[in-house]
Amino acid sequence: MLHLFGPESEWPDQDLIAFSEEFDAQLAYLAYCSGVFPMPLLEGDHPDDMGWWSPVHRGVLPLDRFVASRSLRKSAKRFTTTVDVAFVEVVRRCAAPGRSGGWITPGIIEVYQQFHARGQAHSVEVWDADRRLVGGLYGVSVGGLFAGESMFHDAEHGRDASKVALVRLVDELGRGLSWTERRRDRLLDVQWLTPHLASLGAIEVPRREYLRQLNRVLTLDPPEFDRGEAFRRPGLVPTVGVADDDHDTMQGDADA
């Protein structure tokens, strides 16, 4: 694992560990390899600077703990999902101009487009029966790490669509792996834990434990994403855990 920001023992005891005027794809890539992700400050004394974040308590979603409610599994059958078909559109829809708390700036979009062109970032798209893009997510893939960045759903046409995108992502990351390998060889980073993510199986780990897991998976082969359509074809709803209740909000999910 890289130490772009120095040793973890010297980081401040807070989620924001640094900020800088500089921001480009190479710097961001090295940050992910160091256990740090970029998010613009936008406010305060340095509104034009990039913030570099490594939460003291990191949200992760172990693939062997992922739980999909019965209603979500049923909802998934109403949609078609794809991978990397509309990456830029997914990022732009996640940006949701005018959204309160929005942080996906034009500079962010440009850098993640570069990641995508290099095969280091992927999107999951969710389409309704009329072939409208009604939900999706995107994130960065390095070795066995997938760092989820943001999600969206269309409030009118895509209820549950962002969660359906997560179902597809978990299926892609776990394909061909045993349950032990899913836990050991894949790290699905969700940044901060929310009650909704916890209901889906996400947990919180100390920063040091996250960095330990990251160090283990960075050198592994990344998943090979299947870009075919899923869910509308019989038998392709992933066999994941089942819960009795469902939720309609998710960290980073923008109503479009």
Short mmCIF file of N, CA, C and O in Angstrom, two decimals, residues 59-190:
data_model
loop_
_atom_site.label_atom_id
_atom_site.label_comp_id
_atom_site.label_asym_id
_atom_site.label_seq_id
_atom_site.Cartn_x
_atom_site.Cartn_y
_atom_site.Cartn_z
N GLY A 59 -17.04 2.90 6.44
CA GLY A 59 -18.12 2.03 6.05
C GLY A 59 -17.68 1.07 4.95
O GLY A 59 -17.13 1.49 3.94
N VAL A 60 -17.89 -0.23 5.17
CA VAL A 60 -17.60 -1.25 4.16
C VAL A 60 -18.78 -2.20 4.11
O VAL A 60 -19.51 -2.38 5.09
N LEU A 61 -18.95 -2.83 2.95
CA LEU A 61 -20.03 -3.80 2.77
C LEU A 61 -19.43 -5.14 2.39
O LEU A 61 -19.14 -5.38 1.21
N PRO A 62 -19.19 -6.02 3.36
CA PRO A 62 -18.67 -7.36 3.04
C PRO A 62 -19.65 -8.09 2.14
O PRO A 62 -20.85 -8.15 2.42
N LEU A 63 -19.17 -8.65 1.04
CA LEU A 63 -20.06 -9.26 0.07
C LEU A 63 -20.83 -10.42 0.67
O LEU A 63 -21.97 -10.69 0.26
N ASP A 64 -20.25 -11.12 1.64
CA ASP A 64 -20.94 -12.26 2.22
C ASP A 64 -21.98 -11.85 3.25
O ASP A 64 -22.69 -12.70 3.79
N ARG A 65 -22.10 -10.54 3.50
CA ARG A 65 -23.10 -10.03 4.44
C ARG A 65 -24.22 -9.28 3.74
O ARG A 65 -25.19 -8.87 4.39
N PHE A 66 -24.11 -9.08 2.44
CA PHE A 66 -25.10 -8.27 1.73
C PHE A 66 -26.49 -8.88 1.85
O PHE A 66 -26.70 -10.08 1.69
N VAL A 67 -27.47 -8.03 2.17
CA VAL A 67 -28.84 -8.47 2.39
C VAL A 67 -29.77 -7.71 1.45
O VAL A 67 -29.77 -6.48 1.43
N ALA A 68 -30.55 -8.43 0.67
CA ALA A 68 -31.57 -7.82 -0.19
C ALA A 68 -32.94 -8.22 0.32
O ALA A 68 -33.20 -9.40 0.54
N SER A 69 -33.80 -7.24 0.54
CA SER A 69 -35.15 -7.54 1.02
C SER A 69 -35.94 -8.27 -0.06
O SER A 69 -35.62 -8.23 -1.25
N ARG A 70 -37.00 -8.94 0.36
CA ARG A 70 -37.86 -9.62 -0.61
C ARG A 70 -38.47 -8.62 -1.60
O ARG A 70 -38.59 -8.91 -2.79
N SER A 71 -38.85 -7.47 -1.09
CA SER A 71 -39.44 -6.46 -1.99
C SER A 71 -38.41 -5.94 -2.98
O SER A 71 -38.74 -5.65 -4.13
N LEU A 72 -37.14 -5.83 -2.56
CA LEU A 72 -36.10 -5.39 -3.48
C LEU A 72 -35.86 -6.44 -4.56
O LEU A 72 -35.70 -6.11 -5.74
N ARG A 73 -35.82 -7.72 -4.18
CA ARG A 73 -35.63 -8.77 -5.16
C ARG A 73 -36.78 -8.79 -6.17
O ARG A 73 -36.58 -9.01 -7.36
N LYS A 74 -37.98 -8.54 -5.67
CA LYS A 74 -39.14 -8.47 -6.57
C LYS A 74 -39.04 -7.26 -7.47
O LYS A 74 -39.30 -7.33 -8.68
N SER A 75 -38.62 -6.12 -6.90
CA SER A 75 -38.48 -4.89 -7.68
C SER A 75 -37.43 -5.04 -8.77
O SER A 75 -37.58 -4.50 -9.88
N ALA A 76 -36.36 -5.78 -8.47
CA ALA A 76 -35.27 -5.94 -9.44
C ALA A 76 -35.76 -6.55 -10.74
O ALA A 76 -35.22 -6.26 -11.82
N LYS A 77 -36.78 -7.38 -10.67
CA LYS A 77 -37.28 -8.05 -11.87
C LYS A 77 -37.97 -7.09 -12.83
O LYS A 77 -38.22 -7.46 -13.99
N ARG A 78 -38.30 -5.89 -12.36
CA ARG A 78 -38.96 -4.91 -13.22
C ARG A 78 -37.97 -4.13 -14.07
O ARG A 78 -38.36 -3.40 -14.97
N PHE A 79 -36.67 -4.28 -13.77
CA PHE A 79 -35.65 -3.47 -14.44
C PHE A 79 -34.66 -4.33 -15.21
O PHE A 79 -34.56 -5.54 -14.99
N THR A 80 -33.94 -3.68 -16.09
CA THR A 80 -32.78 -4.26 -16.75
C THR A 80 -31.55 -3.53 -16.23
O THR A 80 -31.57 -2.30 -16.11
N THR A 81 -30.49 -4.25 -15.94
CA THR A 81 -29.25 -3.60 -15.50
C THR A 81 -28.14 -3.89 -16.49
O THR A 81 -28.11 -4.95 -17.13
N THR A 82 -27.23 -2.94 -16.62
CA THR A 82 -26.06 -3.08 -17.48
C THR A 82 -24.85 -2.54 -16.74
O THR A 82 -24.98 -1.89 -15.69
N VAL A 83 -23.68 -2.78 -17.31
CA VAL A 83 -22.43 -2.28 -16.73
C VAL A 83 -21.67 -1.51 -17.79
O VAL A 83 -21.49 -1.98 -18.93
N ASP A 84 -21.24 -0.30 -17.46
CA ASP A 84 -20.38 0.53 -18.31
C ASP A 84 -21.00 0.90 -19.65
O ASP A 84 -20.29 1.18 -20.62
N VAL A 85 -22.32 0.94 -19.71
CA VAL A 85 -22.99 1.34 -20.94
C VAL A 85 -23.15 2.86 -21.01
O VAL A 85 -23.10 3.45 -22.09
N ALA A 86 -23.34 3.51 -19.86
CA ALA A 86 -23.58 4.96 -19.85
C ALA A 86 -22.87 5.59 -18.66
O ALA A 86 -23.48 6.27 -17.84
N PHE A 87 -21.56 5.39 -18.60
CA PHE A 87 -20.79 5.85 -17.44
C PHE A 87 -20.94 7.35 -17.21
O PHE A 87 -21.27 7.80 -16.11
N VAL A 88 -20.70 8.14 -18.23
CA VAL A 88 -20.73 9.59 -18.07
C VAL A 88 -22.11 10.07 -17.66
O VAL A 88 -22.25 10.93 -16.77
N GLU A 89 -23.14 9.49 -18.24
CA GLU A 89 -24.49 9.88 -17.89
C GLU A 89 -24.80 9.54 -16.43
O GLU A 89 -25.45 10.33 -15.72
N VAL A 90 -24.35 8.39 -15.96
CA VAL A 90 -24.57 8.02 -14.56
C VAL A 90 -23.89 9.03 -13.64
O VAL A 90 -24.49 9.50 -12.67
N VAL A 91 -22.64 9.38 -13.93
CA VAL A 91 -21.93 10.35 -13.09
C VAL A 91 -22.67 11.68 -13.09
O VAL A 91 -22.85 12.32 -12.04
N ARG A 92 -23.12 12.11 -14.25
CA ARG A 92 -23.82 13.40 -14.33
C ARG A 92 -25.15 13.36 -13.59
O ARG A 92 -25.54 14.34 -12.96
N ARG A 93 -25.84 12.24 -13.66
CA ARG A 93 -27.10 12.13 -12.94
C ARG A 93 -26.85 12.09 -11.43
O ARG A 93 -27.65 12.59 -10.64
N CYS A 94 -25.76 11.47 -11.02
CA CYS A 94 -25.39 11.49 -9.60
C CYS A 94 -25.08 12.91 -9.14
O CYS A 94 -25.34 13.27 -7.99
N ALA A 95 -24.51 13.70 -10.06
CA ALA A 95 -24.16 15.08 -9.71
C ALA A 95 -25.40 15.91 -9.42
O ALA A 95 -25.37 16.82 -8.59
N ALA A 96 -26.51 15.62 -10.12
CA ALA A 96 -27.79 16.27 -9.87
C ALA A 96 -27.65 17.77 -9.63
O ALA A 96 -27.67 18.21 -8.49
N PRO A 97 -27.47 18.57 -10.68
CA PRO A 97 -27.31 20.02 -10.49
C PRO A 97 -28.39 20.62 -9.60
O PRO A 97 -29.57 20.32 -9.74
N GLY A 98 -27.97 21.44 -8.65
CA GLY A 98 -28.90 22.06 -7.73
C GLY A 98 -29.21 21.23 -6.51
O GLY A 98 -29.89 21.69 -5.59
N ARG A 99 -28.68 20.02 -6.44
CA ARG A 99 -28.94 19.15 -5.29
C ARG A 99 -28.22 19.68 -4.05
O ARG A 99 -27.05 20.04 -4.10
N SER A 100 -28.92 19.73 -2.95
CA SER A 100 -28.32 20.18 -1.70
C SER A 100 -27.21 19.22 -1.29
O SER A 100 -27.39 18.01 -1.26
N GLY A 101 -26.05 19.78 -0.99
CA GLY A 101 -24.92 18.95 -0.58
C GLY A 101 -24.18 18.31 -1.73
O GLY A 101 -23.30 17.49 -1.51
N GLY A 102 -24.53 18.67 -2.95
CA GLY A 102 -23.86 18.08 -4.10
C GLY A 102 -22.38 18.41 -4.12
O GLY A 102 -21.98 19.53 -3.82
N TRP A 103 -21.56 17.44 -4.49
CA TRP A 103 -20.11 17.63 -4.45
C TRP A 103 -19.43 17.22 -5.75
O TRP A 103 -18.22 17.36 -5.88
N ILE A 104 -20.19 16.71 -6.72
CA ILE A 104 -19.60 16.22 -7.96
C ILE A 104 -19.47 17.39 -8.93
O ILE A 104 -20.40 17.75 -9.64
N THR A 105 -18.31 17.99 -8.94
CA THR A 105 -18.04 19.17 -9.74
C THR A 105 -17.59 18.76 -11.14
O THR A 105 -17.28 17.58 -11.39
N PRO A 106 -17.52 19.71 -12.09
CA PRO A 106 -16.99 19.37 -13.42
C PRO A 106 -15.59 18.76 -13.37
O PRO A 106 -15.26 17.86 -14.15
N GLY A 107 -14.76 19.22 -12.43
CA GLY A 107 -13.42 18.65 -12.28
C GLY A 107 -13.47 17.20 -11.84
O GLY A 107 -12.67 16.37 -12.30
N ILE A 108 -14.39 16.88 -10.94
CA ILE A 108 -14.58 15.50 -10.50
C ILE A 108 -15.01 14.64 -11.69
O ILE A 108 -14.48 13.54 -11.91
N ILE A 109 -15.97 15.11 -12.46
CA ILE A 109 -16.47 14.34 -13.60
C ILE A 109 -15.34 14.06 -14.58
O ILE A 109 -15.20 12.93 -15.08
N GLU A 110 -14.52 15.05 -14.85
CA GLU A 110 -13.41 14.87 -15.80
C GLU A 110 -12.43 13.80 -15.32
O GLU A 110 -12.01 12.95 -16.11
N VAL A 111 -12.08 13.83 -14.05
CA VAL A 111 -11.12 12.85 -13.52
C VAL A 111 -11.69 11.44 -13.57
O VAL A 111 -11.00 10.49 -13.97
N TYR A 112 -12.97 11.27 -13.23
CA TYR A 112 -13.53 9.92 -13.24
C TYR A 112 -13.78 9.41 -14.65
O TYR A 112 -13.75 8.20 -14.89
N GLN A 113 -13.97 10.32 -15.60
CA GLN A 113 -13.99 9.90 -17.00
C GLN A 113 -12.62 9.33 -17.40
O GLN A 113 -12.54 8.35 -18.14
N GLN A 114 -11.55 9.95 -16.93
CA GLN A 114 -10.22 9.42 -17.21
C GLN A 114 -10.03 8.06 -16.57
O GLN A 114 -9.47 7.15 -17.19
N PHE A 115 -10.50 7.90 -15.34
CA PHE A 115 -10.45 6.58 -14.69
C PHE A 115 -11.18 5.54 -15.55
O PHE A 115 -10.69 4.43 -15.76
N HIS A 116 -12.36 5.91 -16.00
CA HIS A 116 -13.17 4.98 -16.78
C HIS A 116 -12.47 4.59 -18.08
O HIS A 116 -12.48 3.41 -18.48
N ALA A 117 -11.85 5.57 -18.73
CA ALA A 117 -11.14 5.28 -19.98
C ALA A 117 -9.98 4.31 -19.76
O ALA A 117 -9.62 3.56 -20.67
N ARG A 118 -9.43 4.30 -18.56
CA ARG A 118 -8.33 3.41 -18.23
C ARG A 118 -8.81 2.07 -17.67
O ARG A 118 -7.99 1.21 -17.31
N GLY A 119 -10.11 1.88 -17.56
CA GLY A 119 -10.65 0.67 -16.98
C GLY A 119 -10.58 0.64 -15.46
O GLY A 119 -10.71 -0.43 -14.85
N GLN A 120 -10.41 1.79 -14.83
CA GLN A 120 -10.27 1.88 -13.38
C GLN A 120 -11.52 2.40 -12.69
O GLN A 120 -11.54 2.54 -11.46
N ALA A 121 -12.56 2.66 -13.44
CA ALA A 121 -13.84 3.07 -12.86
C ALA A 121 -14.95 2.43 -13.69
O ALA A 121 -14.83 2.27 -14.90
N HIS A 122 -16.03 2.08 -13.00
CA HIS A 122 -17.13 1.39 -13.65
C HIS A 122 -18.46 1.96 -13.17
O HIS A 122 -18.56 2.51 -12.07
N SER A 123 -19.46 1.78 -13.99
CA SER A 123 -20.81 2.18 -13.64
C SER A 123 -21.76 1.00 -13.80
O SER A 123 -21.52 0.09 -14.58
N VAL A 124 -22.81 1.03 -13.02
CA VAL A 124 -23.94 0.11 -13.19
C VAL A 124 -25.15 0.97 -13.53
O VAL A 124 -25.43 1.95 -12.83
N GLU A 125 -25.82 0.62 -14.61
CA GLU A 125 -27.00 1.36 -15.05
C GLU A 125 -28.26 0.52 -14.83
O GLU A 125 -28.23 -0.70 -14.98
N VAL A 126 -29.35 1.19 -14.50
CA VAL A 126 -30.64 0.53 -14.32
C VAL A 126 -31.63 1.18 -15.28
O VAL A 126 -31.78 2.41 -15.28
N TRP A 127 -32.30 0.35 -16.08
CA TRP A 127 -33.22 0.82 -17.12
C TRP A 127 -34.61 0.28 -16.86
O TRP A 127 -34.77 -0.87 -16.43
N ASP A 128 -35.63 1.10 -17.15
CA ASP A 128 -36.99 0.61 -17.00
C ASP A 128 -37.48 -0.02 -18.30
O ASP A 128 -36.71 -0.15 -19.27
N ALA A 129 -38.73 -0.42 -18.34
CA ALA A 129 -39.27 -1.12 -19.51
C ALA A 129 -39.28 -0.24 -20.75
O ALA A 129 -39.31 -0.75 -21.89
N ASP A 130 -39.25 1.08 -20.58
CA ASP A 130 -39.21 2.00 -21.71
C ASP A 130 -37.80 2.42 -22.08
O ASP A 130 -37.60 3.38 -22.82
N ARG A 131 -36.81 1.72 -21.53
CA ARG A 131 -35.39 1.97 -21.79
C ARG A 131 -34.94 3.33 -21.31
O ARG A 131 -34.01 3.93 -21.86
N ARG A 132 -35.58 3.81 -20.26
CA ARG A 132 -35.12 5.04 -19.61
C ARG A 132 -34.09 4.68 -18.56
O ARG A 132 -34.25 3.69 -17.84
N LEU A 133 -33.05 5.51 -18.45
CA LEU A 133 -32.06 5.33 -17.39
C LEU A 133 -32.67 5.87 -16.10
O LEU A 133 -32.86 7.08 -15.95
N VAL A 134 -33.00 4.98 -15.15
CA VAL A 134 -33.74 5.39 -13.97
C VAL A 134 -32.94 5.21 -12.68
O VAL A 134 -33.43 5.52 -11.59
N GLY A 135 -31.71 4.74 -12.78
CA GLY A 135 -30.88 4.59 -11.60
C GLY A 135 -29.49 4.12 -11.96
O GLY A 135 -29.25 3.68 -13.10
N GLY A 136 -28.58 4.23 -11.01
CA GLY A 136 -27.23 3.75 -11.28
C GLY A 136 -26.27 4.13 -10.18
O GLY A 136 -26.62 4.83 -9.22
N LEU A 137 -25.06 3.64 -10.33
CA LEU A 137 -23.98 3.96 -9.40
C LEU A 137 -22.66 3.91 -10.16
O LEU A 137 -22.59 3.37 -11.27
N TYR A 138 -21.64 4.48 -9.56
CA TYR A 138 -20.30 4.36 -10.14
C TYR A 138 -19.27 4.35 -9.03
O TYR A 138 -19.54 4.75 -7.89
N GLY A 139 -18.08 3.85 -9.37
CA GLY A 139 -17.02 3.80 -8.38
C GLY A 139 -15.70 3.42 -9.03
O GLY A 139 -15.63 3.16 -10.23
N VAL A 140 -14.67 3.38 -8.21
CA VAL A 140 -13.30 3.13 -8.67
C VAL A 140 -12.90 1.71 -8.31
O VAL A 140 -13.16 1.24 -7.19
N SER A 141 -12.27 1.02 -9.26
CA SER A 141 -11.85 -0.37 -9.07
C SER A 141 -10.33 -0.45 -9.17
O SER A 141 -9.74 -0.12 -10.20
N VAL A 142 -9.71 -0.90 -8.07
CA VAL A 142 -8.25 -1.09 -8.03
C VAL A 142 -8.00 -2.43 -7.34
O VAL A 142 -8.29 -2.58 -6.15
N GLY A 143 -7.45 -3.41 -8.07
CA GLY A 143 -7.25 -4.72 -7.49
C GLY A 143 -8.57 -5.27 -6.99
O GLY A 143 -9.58 -5.26 -7.70
N GLY A 144 -8.61 -5.74 -5.74
CA GLY A 144 -9.85 -6.26 -5.16
C GLY A 144 -10.69 -5.20 -4.50
O GLY A 144 -11.71 -5.51 -3.88
N LEU A 145 -10.31 -3.92 -4.60
CA LEU A 145 -11.07 -2.81 -4.03
C LEU A 145 -12.07 -2.27 -5.04
O LEU A 145 -11.73 -2.04 -6.20
N PHE A 146 -13.32 -2.07 -4.60
CA PHE A 146 -14.26 -1.24 -5.35
C PHE A 146 -14.71 -0.14 -4.41
O PHE A 146 -15.35 -0.40 -3.38
N ALA A 147 -14.34 1.09 -4.73
CA ALA A 147 -14.68 2.24 -3.90
C ALA A 147 -15.92 2.91 -4.48
O ALA A 147 -15.84 3.63 -5.48
N GLY A 148 -17.06 2.63 -3.88
CA GLY A 148 -18.30 3.22 -4.35
C GLY A 148 -18.30 4.72 -4.11
O GLY A 148 -17.98 5.18 -3.02
N GLU A 149 -18.69 5.47 -5.15
CA GLU A 149 -18.64 6.93 -5.04
C GLU A 149 -20.02 7.56 -4.88
O GLU A 149 -20.22 8.38 -4.00
N SER A 150 -20.95 7.22 -5.74
CA SER A 150 -22.25 7.86 -5.64
C SER A 150 -23.29 7.03 -6.38
O SER A 150 -22.95 6.18 -7.20
N MET A 151 -24.57 7.30 -6.07
CA MET A 151 -25.69 6.59 -6.67
C MET A 151 -26.80 7.59 -6.97
O MET A 151 -26.83 8.68 -6.40
N PHE A 152 -27.72 7.20 -7.83
CA PHE A 152 -28.92 8.02 -8.04
C PHE A 152 -30.09 7.13 -8.40
O PHE A 152 -29.91 5.98 -8.82
N HIS A 153 -31.30 7.65 -8.23
CA HIS A 153 -32.48 7.00 -8.78
C HIS A 153 -33.46 8.07 -9.23
O HIS A 153 -33.48 9.19 -8.71
N ASP A 154 -34.25 7.74 -10.21
CA ASP A 154 -35.29 8.60 -10.73
C ASP A 154 -36.51 8.42 -9.83
O ASP A 154 -37.09 7.34 -9.75
N ALA A 155 -36.88 9.48 -9.13
CA ALA A 155 -37.95 9.37 -8.14
C ALA A 155 -39.29 9.00 -8.76
O ALA A 155 -40.12 8.35 -8.12
N GLU A 156 -39.51 9.37 -10.02
CA GLU A 156 -40.79 9.09 -10.68
C GLU A 156 -40.84 7.70 -11.28
O GLU A 156 -41.83 6.97 -11.15
N HIS A 157 -39.76 7.31 -11.95
CA HIS A 157 -39.79 6.06 -12.71
C HIS A 157 -38.91 4.97 -12.14
O HIS A 157 -38.97 3.83 -12.62
N GLY A 158 -38.10 5.29 -11.12
CA GLY A 158 -37.10 4.31 -10.70
C GLY A 158 -37.02 4.08 -9.21
O GLY A 158 -35.92 4.00 -8.66
N ARG A 159 -38.15 3.96 -8.55
CA ARG A 159 -38.10 3.65 -7.13
C ARG A 159 -37.33 2.34 -6.93
O ARG A 159 -37.58 1.36 -7.60
N ASP A 160 -36.40 2.35 -6.01
CA ASP A 160 -35.53 1.21 -5.70
C ASP A 160 -34.42 1.01 -6.73
O ASP A 160 -33.60 0.09 -6.59
N ALA A 161 -34.35 1.85 -7.76
CA ALA A 161 -33.39 1.59 -8.85
C ALA A 161 -31.95 1.66 -8.39
O ALA A 161 -31.10 0.89 -8.86
N SER A 162 -31.62 2.57 -7.47
CA SER A 162 -30.24 2.64 -7.01
C SER A 162 -29.88 1.39 -6.21
O SER A 162 -28.75 0.88 -6.29
N LYS A 163 -30.84 0.86 -5.46
CA LYS A 163 -30.58 -0.37 -4.72
C LYS A 163 -30.46 -1.57 -5.66
O LYS A 163 -29.66 -2.48 -5.41
N VAL A 164 -31.22 -1.55 -6.75
CA VAL A 164 -31.08 -2.60 -7.76
C VAL A 164 -29.68 -2.54 -8.37
O VAL A 164 -29.05 -3.57 -8.64
N ALA A 165 -29.17 -1.33 -8.57
CA ALA A 165 -27.79 -1.19 -9.07
C ALA A 165 -26.80 -1.81 -8.10
O ALA A 165 -25.82 -2.45 -8.52
N LEU A 166 -27.03 -1.64 -6.81
CA LEU A 166 -26.13 -2.23 -5.82
C LEU A 166 -26.20 -3.76 -5.86
O LEU A 166 -25.19 -4.44 -5.71
N VAL A 167 -27.39 -4.30 -6.06
CA VAL A 167 -27.53 -5.75 -6.19
C VAL A 167 -26.66 -6.26 -7.34
O VAL A 167 -25.92 -7.24 -7.20
N ARG A 168 -26.72 -5.56 -8.48
CA ARG A 168 -25.91 -5.97 -9.64
C ARG A 168 -24.42 -5.84 -9.32
O ARG A 168 -23.62 -6.71 -9.69
N LEU A 169 -24.03 -4.75 -8.65
CA LEU A 169 -22.62 -4.57 -8.33
C LEU A 169 -22.11 -5.70 -7.44
O LEU A 169 -21.03 -6.26 -7.69
N VAL A 170 -22.86 -6.04 -6.40
CA VAL A 170 -22.44 -7.12 -5.51
C VAL A 170 -22.32 -8.43 -6.28
O VAL A 170 -21.38 -9.21 -6.07
N ASP A 171 -23.25 -8.66 -7.19
CA ASP A 171 -23.19 -9.87 -8.01
C ASP A 171 -21.93 -9.88 -8.87
O ASP A 171 -21.25 -10.90 -9.00
N GLU A 172 -21.60 -8.74 -9.46
CA GLU A 172 -20.40 -8.65 -10.32
C GLU A 172 -19.13 -8.88 -9.50
O GLU A 172 -18.24 -9.61 -9.92
N LEU A 173 -19.04 -8.25 -8.35
CA LEU A 173 -17.83 -8.36 -7.53
C LEU A 173 -17.63 -9.77 -6.99
O LEU A 173 -16.49 -10.20 -6.78
N GLY A 174 -18.72 -10.49 -6.77
CA GLY A 174 -18.61 -11.81 -6.18
C GLY A 174 -18.63 -12.96 -7.16
O GLY A 174 -18.47 -14.12 -6.75
N ARG A 175 -18.79 -12.66 -8.45
CA ARG A 175 -18.92 -13.74 -9.42
C ARG A 175 -17.70 -14.66 -9.41
O ARG A 175 -16.56 -14.20 -9.49
N GLY A 176 -17.97 -15.96 -9.34
CA GLY A 176 -16.90 -16.96 -9.41
C GLY A 176 -16.11 -17.15 -8.14
O GLY A 176 -15.18 -17.96 -8.12
N LEU A 177 -16.48 -16.44 -7.07
CA LEU A 177 -15.74 -16.55 -5.81
C LEU A 177 -16.57 -17.31 -4.78
O LEU A 177 -17.80 -17.19 -4.74
N SER A 178 -15.89 -18.06 -3.94
CA SER A 178 -16.56 -18.70 -2.80
C SER A 178 -16.91 -17.62 -1.78
O SER A 178 -16.44 -16.49 -1.85
N TRP A 179 -17.74 -17.98 -0.79
CA TRP A 179 -18.10 -17.01 0.24
C TRP A 179 -16.87 -16.54 1.00
O TRP A 179 -16.74 -15.36 1.34
N THR A 180 -15.94 -17.45 1.23
CA THR A 180 -14.70 -17.07 1.91
C THR A 180 -13.90 -16.10 1.07
O THR A 180 -13.37 -15.09 1.57
N GLU A 181 -13.81 -16.35 -0.22
CA GLU A 181 -13.06 -15.47 -1.12
C GLU A 181 -13.74 -14.12 -1.26
O GLU A 181 -13.05 -13.09 -1.41
N ARG A 182 -15.05 -14.09 -1.23
CA ARG A 182 -15.75 -12.80 -1.31
C ARG A 182 -15.36 -11.89 -0.15
O ARG A 182 -15.18 -10.69 -0.32
N ARG A 183 -15.27 -12.47 1.02
CA ARG A 183 -14.88 -11.67 2.19
C ARG A 183 -13.40 -11.33 2.17
O ARG A 183 -13.00 -10.22 2.50
N ARG A 184 -12.56 -12.28 1.75
CA ARG A 184 -11.11 -12.11 1.84
C ARG A 184 -10.55 -11.28 0.69
O ARG A 184 -9.63 -10.48 0.89
N ASP A 185 -11.08 -11.47 -0.52
CA ASP A 185 -10.44 -10.92 -1.71
C ASP A 185 -11.16 -9.72 -2.31
O ASP A 185 -10.71 -9.19 -3.33
N ARG A 186 -12.27 -9.30 -1.73
CA ARG A 186 -13.00 -8.13 -2.23
C ARG A 186 -13.26 -7.16 -1.08
O ARG A 186 -13.63 -7.57 0.02
N LEU A 187 -13.08 -5.88 -1.36
CA LEU A 187 -13.35 -4.83 -0.37
C LEU A 187 -14.25 -3.80 -1.02
O LEU A 187 -13.82 -3.05 -1.91
N LEU A 188 -15.52 -3.80 -0.62
CA LEU A 188 -16.48 -2.84 -1.15
C LEU A 188 -16.59 -1.69 -0.15
O LEU A 188 -17.18 -1.82 0.92
N ASP A 189 -16.00 -0.57 -0.52
CA ASP A 189 -15.90 0.61 0.34
C ASP A 189 -17.11 1.49 0.09
O ASP A 189 -17.36 1.90 -1.05
N VAL A 190 -17.87 1.80 1.15
CA VAL A 190 -19.02 2.70 1.01
C VAL A 190 -18.78 4.01 1.78
O VAL A 190 -19.71 4.77 2.02
#
